[in-house]
XYZ file of C-alpha atoms in Angstrom:
485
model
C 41.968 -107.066 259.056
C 44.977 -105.890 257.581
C 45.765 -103.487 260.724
C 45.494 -106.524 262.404
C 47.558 -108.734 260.191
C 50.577 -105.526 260.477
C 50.430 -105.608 264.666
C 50.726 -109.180 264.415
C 54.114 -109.186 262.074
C 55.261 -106.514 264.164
C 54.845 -107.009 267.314
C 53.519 -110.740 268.197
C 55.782 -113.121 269.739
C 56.843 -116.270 268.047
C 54.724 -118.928 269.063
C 56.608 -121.777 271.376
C 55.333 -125.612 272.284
C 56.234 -126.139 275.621
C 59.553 -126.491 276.912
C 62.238 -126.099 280.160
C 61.453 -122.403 280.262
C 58.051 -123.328 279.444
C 54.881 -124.762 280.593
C 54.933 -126.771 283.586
C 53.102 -129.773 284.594
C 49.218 -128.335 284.997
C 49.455 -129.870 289.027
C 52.379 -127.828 289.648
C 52.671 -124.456 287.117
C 49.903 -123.060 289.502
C 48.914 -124.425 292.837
C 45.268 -123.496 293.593
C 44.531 -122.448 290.184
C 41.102 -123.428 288.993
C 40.960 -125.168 285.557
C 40.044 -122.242 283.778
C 43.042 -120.721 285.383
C 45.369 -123.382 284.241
C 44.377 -123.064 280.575
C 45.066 -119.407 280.373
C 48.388 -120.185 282.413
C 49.077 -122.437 279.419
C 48.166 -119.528 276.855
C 50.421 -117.122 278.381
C 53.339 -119.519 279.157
C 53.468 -119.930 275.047
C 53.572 -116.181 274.149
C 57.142 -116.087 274.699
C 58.486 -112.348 275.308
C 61.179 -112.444 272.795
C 59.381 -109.389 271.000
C 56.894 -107.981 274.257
C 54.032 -106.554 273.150
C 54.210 -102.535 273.729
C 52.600 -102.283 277.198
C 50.052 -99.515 277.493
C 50.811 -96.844 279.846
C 50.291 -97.998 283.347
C 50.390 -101.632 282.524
C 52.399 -104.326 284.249
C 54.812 -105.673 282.215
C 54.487 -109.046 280.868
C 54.550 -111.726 283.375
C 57.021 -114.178 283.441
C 54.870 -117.250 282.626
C 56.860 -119.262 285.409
C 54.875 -117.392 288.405
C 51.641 -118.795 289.822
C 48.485 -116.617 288.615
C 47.589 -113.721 289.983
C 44.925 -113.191 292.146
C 43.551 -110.362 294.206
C 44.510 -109.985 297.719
C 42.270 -111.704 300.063
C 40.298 -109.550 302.563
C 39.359 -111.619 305.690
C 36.023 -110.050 306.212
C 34.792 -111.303 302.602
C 34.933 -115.212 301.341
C 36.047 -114.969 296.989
C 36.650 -117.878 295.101
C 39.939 -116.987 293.010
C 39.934 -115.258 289.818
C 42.221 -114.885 286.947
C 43.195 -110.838 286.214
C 45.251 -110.410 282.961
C 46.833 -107.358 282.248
C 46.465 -105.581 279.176
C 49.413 -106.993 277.208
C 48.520 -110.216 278.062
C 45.077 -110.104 277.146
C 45.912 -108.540 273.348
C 48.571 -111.471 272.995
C 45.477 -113.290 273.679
C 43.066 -111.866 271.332
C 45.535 -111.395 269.388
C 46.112 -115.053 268.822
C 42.413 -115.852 268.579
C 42.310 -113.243 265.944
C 44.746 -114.801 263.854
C 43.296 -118.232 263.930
C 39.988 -117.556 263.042
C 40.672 -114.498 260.118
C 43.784 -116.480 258.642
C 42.614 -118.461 255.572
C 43.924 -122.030 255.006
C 45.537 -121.809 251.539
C 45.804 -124.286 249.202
C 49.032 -124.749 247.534
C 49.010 -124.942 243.522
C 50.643 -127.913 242.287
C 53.929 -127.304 240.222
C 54.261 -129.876 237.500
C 57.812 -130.874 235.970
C 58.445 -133.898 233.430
C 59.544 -135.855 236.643
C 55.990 -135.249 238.265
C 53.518 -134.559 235.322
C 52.131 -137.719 234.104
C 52.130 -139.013 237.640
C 50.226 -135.922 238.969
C 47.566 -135.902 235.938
C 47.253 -139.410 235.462
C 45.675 -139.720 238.889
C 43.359 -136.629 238.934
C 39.525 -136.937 238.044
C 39.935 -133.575 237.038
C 43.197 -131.384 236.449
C 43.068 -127.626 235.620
C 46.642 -126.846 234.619
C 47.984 -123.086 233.976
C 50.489 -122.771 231.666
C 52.175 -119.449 232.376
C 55.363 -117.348 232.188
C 56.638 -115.320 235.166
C 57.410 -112.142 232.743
C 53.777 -112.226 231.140
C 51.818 -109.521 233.056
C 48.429 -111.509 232.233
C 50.131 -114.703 234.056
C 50.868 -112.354 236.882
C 46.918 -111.214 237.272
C 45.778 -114.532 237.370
C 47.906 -115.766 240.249
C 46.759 -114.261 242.701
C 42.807 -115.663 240.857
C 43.870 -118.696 240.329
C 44.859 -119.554 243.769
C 41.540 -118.496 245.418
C 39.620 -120.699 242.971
C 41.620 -123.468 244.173
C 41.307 -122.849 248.227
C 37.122 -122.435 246.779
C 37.149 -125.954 245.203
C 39.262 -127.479 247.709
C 36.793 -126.718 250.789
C 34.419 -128.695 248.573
C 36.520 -131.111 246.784
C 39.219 -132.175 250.285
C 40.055 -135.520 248.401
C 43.057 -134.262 246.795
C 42.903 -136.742 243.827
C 39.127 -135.163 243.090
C 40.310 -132.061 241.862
C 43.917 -130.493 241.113
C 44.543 -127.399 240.542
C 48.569 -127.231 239.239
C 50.680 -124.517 236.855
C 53.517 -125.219 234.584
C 56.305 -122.478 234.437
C 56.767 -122.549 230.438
C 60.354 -121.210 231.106
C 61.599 -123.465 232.940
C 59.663 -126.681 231.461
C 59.602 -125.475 227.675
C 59.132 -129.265 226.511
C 56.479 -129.411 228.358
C 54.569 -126.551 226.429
C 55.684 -127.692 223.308
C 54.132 -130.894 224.067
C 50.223 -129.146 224.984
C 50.906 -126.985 221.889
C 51.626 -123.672 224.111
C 50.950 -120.437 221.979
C 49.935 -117.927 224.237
C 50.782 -117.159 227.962
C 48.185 -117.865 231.052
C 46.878 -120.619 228.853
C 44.106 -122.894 231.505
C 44.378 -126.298 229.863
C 41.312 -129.210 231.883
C 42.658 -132.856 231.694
C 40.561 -135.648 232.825
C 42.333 -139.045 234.381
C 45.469 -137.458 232.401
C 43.646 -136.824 229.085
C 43.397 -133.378 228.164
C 39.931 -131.947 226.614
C 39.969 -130.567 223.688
C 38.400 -127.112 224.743
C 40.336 -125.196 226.889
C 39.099 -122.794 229.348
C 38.294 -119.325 227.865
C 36.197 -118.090 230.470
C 35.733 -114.923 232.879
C 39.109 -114.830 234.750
C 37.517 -114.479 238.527
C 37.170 -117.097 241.429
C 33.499 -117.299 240.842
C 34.025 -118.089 236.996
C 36.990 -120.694 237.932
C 35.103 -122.617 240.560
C 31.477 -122.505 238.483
C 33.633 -124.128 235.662
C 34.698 -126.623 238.180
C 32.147 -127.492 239.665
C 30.169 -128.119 235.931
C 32.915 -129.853 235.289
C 32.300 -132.630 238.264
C 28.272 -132.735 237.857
C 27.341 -136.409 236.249
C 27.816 -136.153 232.721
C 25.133 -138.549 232.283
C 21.097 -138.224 232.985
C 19.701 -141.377 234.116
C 16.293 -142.260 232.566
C 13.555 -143.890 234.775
C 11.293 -144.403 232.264
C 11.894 -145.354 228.335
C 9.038 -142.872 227.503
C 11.354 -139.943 228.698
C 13.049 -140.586 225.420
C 9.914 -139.339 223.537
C 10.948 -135.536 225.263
C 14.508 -135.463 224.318
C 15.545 -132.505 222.430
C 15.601 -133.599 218.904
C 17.529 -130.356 217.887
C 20.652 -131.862 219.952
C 22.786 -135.691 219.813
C 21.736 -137.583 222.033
C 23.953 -140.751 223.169
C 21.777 -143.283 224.787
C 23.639 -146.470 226.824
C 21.363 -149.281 228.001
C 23.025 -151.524 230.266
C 21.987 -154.361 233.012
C 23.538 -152.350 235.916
C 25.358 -149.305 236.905
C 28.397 -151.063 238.370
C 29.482 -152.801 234.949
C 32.869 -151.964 232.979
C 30.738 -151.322 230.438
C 29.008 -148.285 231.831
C 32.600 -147.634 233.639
C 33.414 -146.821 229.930
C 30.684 -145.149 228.750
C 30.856 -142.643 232.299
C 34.425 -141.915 230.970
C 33.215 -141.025 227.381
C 30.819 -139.106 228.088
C 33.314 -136.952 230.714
C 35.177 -136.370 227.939
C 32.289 -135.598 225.291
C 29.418 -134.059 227.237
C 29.984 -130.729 225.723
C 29.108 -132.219 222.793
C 26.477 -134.110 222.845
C 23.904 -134.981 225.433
C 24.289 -138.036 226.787
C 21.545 -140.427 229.078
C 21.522 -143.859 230.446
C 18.942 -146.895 231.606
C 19.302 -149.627 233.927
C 18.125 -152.915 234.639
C 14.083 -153.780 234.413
C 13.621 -150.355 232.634
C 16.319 -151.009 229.753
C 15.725 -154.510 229.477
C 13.135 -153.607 226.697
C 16.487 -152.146 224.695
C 18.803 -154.904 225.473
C 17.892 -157.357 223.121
C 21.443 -159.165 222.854
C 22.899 -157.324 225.780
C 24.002 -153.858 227.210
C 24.020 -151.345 223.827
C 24.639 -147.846 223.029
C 22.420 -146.071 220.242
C 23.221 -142.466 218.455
C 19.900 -140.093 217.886
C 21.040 -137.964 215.303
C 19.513 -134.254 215.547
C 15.680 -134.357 213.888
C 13.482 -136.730 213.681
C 13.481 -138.488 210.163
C 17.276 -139.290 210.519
C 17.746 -143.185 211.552
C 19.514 -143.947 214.897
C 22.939 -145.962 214.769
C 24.050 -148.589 216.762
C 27.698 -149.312 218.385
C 28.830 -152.527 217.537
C 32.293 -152.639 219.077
C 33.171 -153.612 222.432
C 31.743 -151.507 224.676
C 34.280 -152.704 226.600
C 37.186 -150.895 224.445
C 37.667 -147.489 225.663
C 39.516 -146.568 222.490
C 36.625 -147.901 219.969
C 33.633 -146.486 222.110
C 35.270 -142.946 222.372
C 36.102 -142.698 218.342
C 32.844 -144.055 217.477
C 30.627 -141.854 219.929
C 32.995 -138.479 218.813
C 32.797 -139.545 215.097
C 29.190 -138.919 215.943
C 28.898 -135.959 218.544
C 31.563 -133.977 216.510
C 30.190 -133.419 213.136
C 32.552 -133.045 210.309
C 30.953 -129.792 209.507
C 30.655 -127.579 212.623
C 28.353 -124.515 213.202
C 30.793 -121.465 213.891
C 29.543 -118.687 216.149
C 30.850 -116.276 218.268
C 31.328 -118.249 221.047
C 33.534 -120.812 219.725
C 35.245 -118.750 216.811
C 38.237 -118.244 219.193
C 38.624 -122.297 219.751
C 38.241 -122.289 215.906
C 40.576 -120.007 215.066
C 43.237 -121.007 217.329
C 43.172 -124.983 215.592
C 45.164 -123.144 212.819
C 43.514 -124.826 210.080
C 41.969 -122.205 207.398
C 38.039 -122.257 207.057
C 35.816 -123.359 204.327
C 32.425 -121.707 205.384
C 29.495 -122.303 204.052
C 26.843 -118.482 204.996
C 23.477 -119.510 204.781
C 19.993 -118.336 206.127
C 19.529 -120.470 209.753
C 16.225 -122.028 208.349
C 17.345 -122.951 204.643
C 18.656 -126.508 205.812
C 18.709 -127.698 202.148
C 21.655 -125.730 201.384
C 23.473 -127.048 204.604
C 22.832 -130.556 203.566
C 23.971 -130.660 200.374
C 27.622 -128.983 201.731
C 27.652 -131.612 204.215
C 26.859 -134.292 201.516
C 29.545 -133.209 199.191
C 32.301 -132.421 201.794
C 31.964 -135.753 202.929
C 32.251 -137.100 199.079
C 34.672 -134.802 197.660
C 36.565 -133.666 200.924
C 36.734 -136.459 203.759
C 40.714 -136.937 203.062
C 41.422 -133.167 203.886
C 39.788 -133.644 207.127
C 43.154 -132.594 209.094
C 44.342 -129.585 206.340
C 41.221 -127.640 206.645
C 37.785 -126.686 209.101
C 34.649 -127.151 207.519
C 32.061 -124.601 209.051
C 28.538 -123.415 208.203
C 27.461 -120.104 209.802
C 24.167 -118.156 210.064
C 23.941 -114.937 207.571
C 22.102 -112.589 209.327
C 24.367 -112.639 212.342
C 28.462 -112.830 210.500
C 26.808 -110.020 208.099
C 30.351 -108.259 208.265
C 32.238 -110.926 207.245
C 29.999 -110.902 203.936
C 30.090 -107.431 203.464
C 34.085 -107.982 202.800
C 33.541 -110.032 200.290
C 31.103 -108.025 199.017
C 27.554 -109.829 199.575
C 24.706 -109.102 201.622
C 22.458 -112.008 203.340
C 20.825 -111.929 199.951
C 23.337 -113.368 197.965
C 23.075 -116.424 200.255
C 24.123 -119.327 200.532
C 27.606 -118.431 199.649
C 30.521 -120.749 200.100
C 34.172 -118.720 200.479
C 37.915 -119.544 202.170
C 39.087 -117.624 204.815
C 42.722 -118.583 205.005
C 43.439 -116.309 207.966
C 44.834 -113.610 206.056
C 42.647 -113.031 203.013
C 38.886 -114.661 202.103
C 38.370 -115.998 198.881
C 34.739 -116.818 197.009
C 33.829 -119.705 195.744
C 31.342 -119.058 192.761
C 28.308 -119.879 191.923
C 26.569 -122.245 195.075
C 25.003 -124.695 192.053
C 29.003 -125.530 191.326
C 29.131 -127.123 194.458
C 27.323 -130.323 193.038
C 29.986 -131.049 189.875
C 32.096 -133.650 190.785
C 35.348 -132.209 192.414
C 34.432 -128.777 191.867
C 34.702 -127.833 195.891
C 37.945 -130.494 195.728
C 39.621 -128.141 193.179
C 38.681 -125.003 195.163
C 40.279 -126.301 198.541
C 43.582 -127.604 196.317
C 44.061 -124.604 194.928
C 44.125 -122.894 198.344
C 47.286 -125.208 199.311
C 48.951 -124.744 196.363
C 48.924 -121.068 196.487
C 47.106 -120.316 193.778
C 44.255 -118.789 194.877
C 46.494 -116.090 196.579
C 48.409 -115.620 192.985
C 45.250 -115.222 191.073
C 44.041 -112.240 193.851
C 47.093 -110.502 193.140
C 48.512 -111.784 189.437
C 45.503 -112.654 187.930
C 45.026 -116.159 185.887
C 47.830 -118.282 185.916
C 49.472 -118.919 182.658
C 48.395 -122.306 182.524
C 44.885 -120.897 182.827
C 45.140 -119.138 179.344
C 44.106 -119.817 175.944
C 46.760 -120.099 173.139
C 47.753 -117.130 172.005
C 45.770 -114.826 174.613
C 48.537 -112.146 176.015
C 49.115 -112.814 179.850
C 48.310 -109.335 181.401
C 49.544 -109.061 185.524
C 46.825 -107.581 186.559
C 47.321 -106.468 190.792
C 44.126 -106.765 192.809
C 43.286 -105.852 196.448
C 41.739 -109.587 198.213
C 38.978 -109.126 200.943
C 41.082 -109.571 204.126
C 40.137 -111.889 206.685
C 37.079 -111.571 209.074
C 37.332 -114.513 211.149
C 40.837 -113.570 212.321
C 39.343 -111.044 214.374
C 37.888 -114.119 216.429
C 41.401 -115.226 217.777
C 42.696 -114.595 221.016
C 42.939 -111.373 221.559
C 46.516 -109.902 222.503
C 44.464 -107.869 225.441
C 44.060 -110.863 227.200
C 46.795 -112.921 226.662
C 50.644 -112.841 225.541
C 50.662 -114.201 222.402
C 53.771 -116.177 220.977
C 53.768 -116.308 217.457
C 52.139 -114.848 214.755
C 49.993 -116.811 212.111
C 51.757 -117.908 208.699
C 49.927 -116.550 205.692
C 48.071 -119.079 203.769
């Protein structure tokens, strides 16, 4: 294909609509000619011989398309029916042109955005995958050429062009625009729905396959309809489930809960009824109930408008987004990149005691420091490592520690965890710095008895594990480093 995409820019004459020098009126360019005759006529008379093909040897030149067609001489003992003969040139200009219509891919092109265009562009996509690059990062340059396939992929199947938009922001030029999505690393692949941009970024293989299997998950209904109420009795109890009951499908009020759930489905799991098989649910009208993971928890019922996107959407991601979050390895990069240091409760996966009573007293002691700080439980047995730097084994579980990003520290003994503003204390002294003086000074003054002498006493802290788990600068270019905490 490429030989054949080099003759072409070589050699091919431009192509020509017809014109004075052109094609003729079909009853007059060729008198006699049978139809098939005039089309070719009309082929020919638009490869214009500004650039002639190289004739091969022997070969007629290239006709002038002005002359009738050719046609054999006629011999008087034998009755033909005219033919067309095309010489060599003039059949490769033909193939040639075939060629390039069927082998030439149409190409989709990637939507710039600018603060002119932006809100306009997003606000009326269902779905909006948006690179942030810069021309100079060599990453950025790799995934050019990727991103653009994915985009001619989707488009085949997506043609509305409001159903899916694929666009780029050059970070350069528009740097208030990157400051505005919170920009720290270059090609950064950002999904906004109806101009709202999801949390969770793409972090994904970097191929057309990966690109266009993320779209495409992306436009599958977030919702499962239920047929039957006893499908409810089969829902997996170790997930949230969101359940909306409603009269019918085209209401505002499942318009709503559609949109919440677009936003939220990676989340929690989220299901509808309709009609005669919710009515048993809608006692005082169309409702939406939370199902809590495992069975002895109570479910919890929304009673805002279900109307109000703004209500529906806080309540339903105060409840799929838990204020203490499991980390693993497959979101510790999304983690690590909020920029918030971690309080981690390690524990064994089945010793659920130990998890409740950290979420019970982060949620007593710790609710204000919501935005300072990630709260995160994590299984022993598989962040062993990070355990081993602070010197315990899955043994010594459940331990509670800070990782601040550049050192962790330990809280003591798990038991403390239950006196009244113990964990409180442990999190202040984080932002005040004084768990980092203490690793390296020893106690602060403050923290010794009359007439005890203040020794500085220099100590090596654990360094951090989990910031192994950010973005790593093989993949992208990052822009700033991480201030110690």
């Amino acid at each position: 294909m490429r030989v054949v995409q080099d003759y072409i820019s070589q050699y091919a004459p431009r192509w020509a609509g017809p014109g004075s020098e052109g094609v003729r009126g079909l009853s007059g360019s060729c008198p006699g000619c049978s139809p098939l005759e005039l089309r070719v006529q009309r082929t020919r008379s638009r490869c214009r011989d500004d650039r002639p093909l190289p004739p091969a040897p022997g070969a007629q030149p290239f006709p002038n398309p002005t002359q009738p067609c050719p046609v054999p001489a006629a011999d008087p003992d034998v009755t033909m029916n005219p033919a067309v003969f095309l010489s060599l040139p003039d059949l490769r200009c033909s193939l040639l042109l075939l060629v390039t219509w069927v082998f030439t891919p149409v190409t989709t092109e990637i939507t710039s955005l600018d603060t002119e265009n932006i809100d306009d562009i997003l606000n009326n996509a269902d779905v909006a995958l948006v690179n942030f690059y810069a021309d100079w990062c060599r990453f950025s340059q790799m995934l050019h050429p990727i991103f653009e396939e994915a985009s001619n992929v989707i488009k085949e199947e997506y043609p509305n062009e409001n159903q899916v938009v694929f666009a780029r922001v050059d970070c350069d030029q528009h740097s208030d625009i990157a400051q505005r999505y919170r920009i720290s690393k270059y090609p950064t692949l950002k999904l906004f729905r109806n101009g709202m941009m999801m949390k969770r970024e793409y972090r994904g293989q970097r191929s057309v396959k990966a690109l266009a299997d993320y779209i495409r998950q992306q436009k599958s209904d977030p919702v499962q309809e239920l047929h039957d109420l006893a499908e409810i009795t089969t829902l997996d109890r170790s997930k949230r489930n969101i359940i909306g009951y409603f009269e019918q499908k085209d209401s505002e009020n499942y318009r709503v809960f559609e949109r919440v759930a677009n936003i939220l489905h990676d989340d929690c799991a989220f299901l509808s009824a309709f009609g005669a098989v919710s009515k048993p649910e809608r006692y005082s009208g169309d409702n939406i109930i939370y199902k809590p993971p495992g069975h002895s928890a109570p479910d919890m019922v929304y009673l805002g408008s279900m109307t109000n996107f703004d209500g529906t959407y806080n309540w339903i991601q105060d409840k799929c987004v838990p204020l203490v979050r499991e980390i693993t390895f497959e979101n510790g990069e999304e983690l690590t990149e909020e920029g918030l240091p971690f309080l981690i409760l390690f524990h064994m996966k089945e010793d659920t005691e130990s998890l409740e009573i950290f979420q019970n007293e982060v949620a007593r002691q710790l609710i204000s420091e919501k935005g300072t700080i990630n709260f995160l439980h994590a299984d022993c047995d598989k962040f062993r490592h990070p355990l081993l730097h602070i010197q315990k084994t899955p043994a010594d579980c459940p331990v509670i520690a800070i990782d601040s990003f550049r050192h962790m520290y330990v809280f003591g003994d798990f038991r403390d965890v239950l006196i009244p503003g113990k964990l409180k204390q442990f999190v202040f002294d984080l932002h005040s710095g004084k768990l980092h003086r203490e690793f390296h000074h020893g106690p602060d003054p403050t923290d010794i008895a009359p007439g005890q002498q203040v020794q500085d006493v220099a100590s090596s802290p654990p360094e951090s594990s989990f910031q192994k788990l950010a973005p790593s600068e093989y993949r992208y270019t990052l822009l700033r480093d991480r201030d110690e905490l």
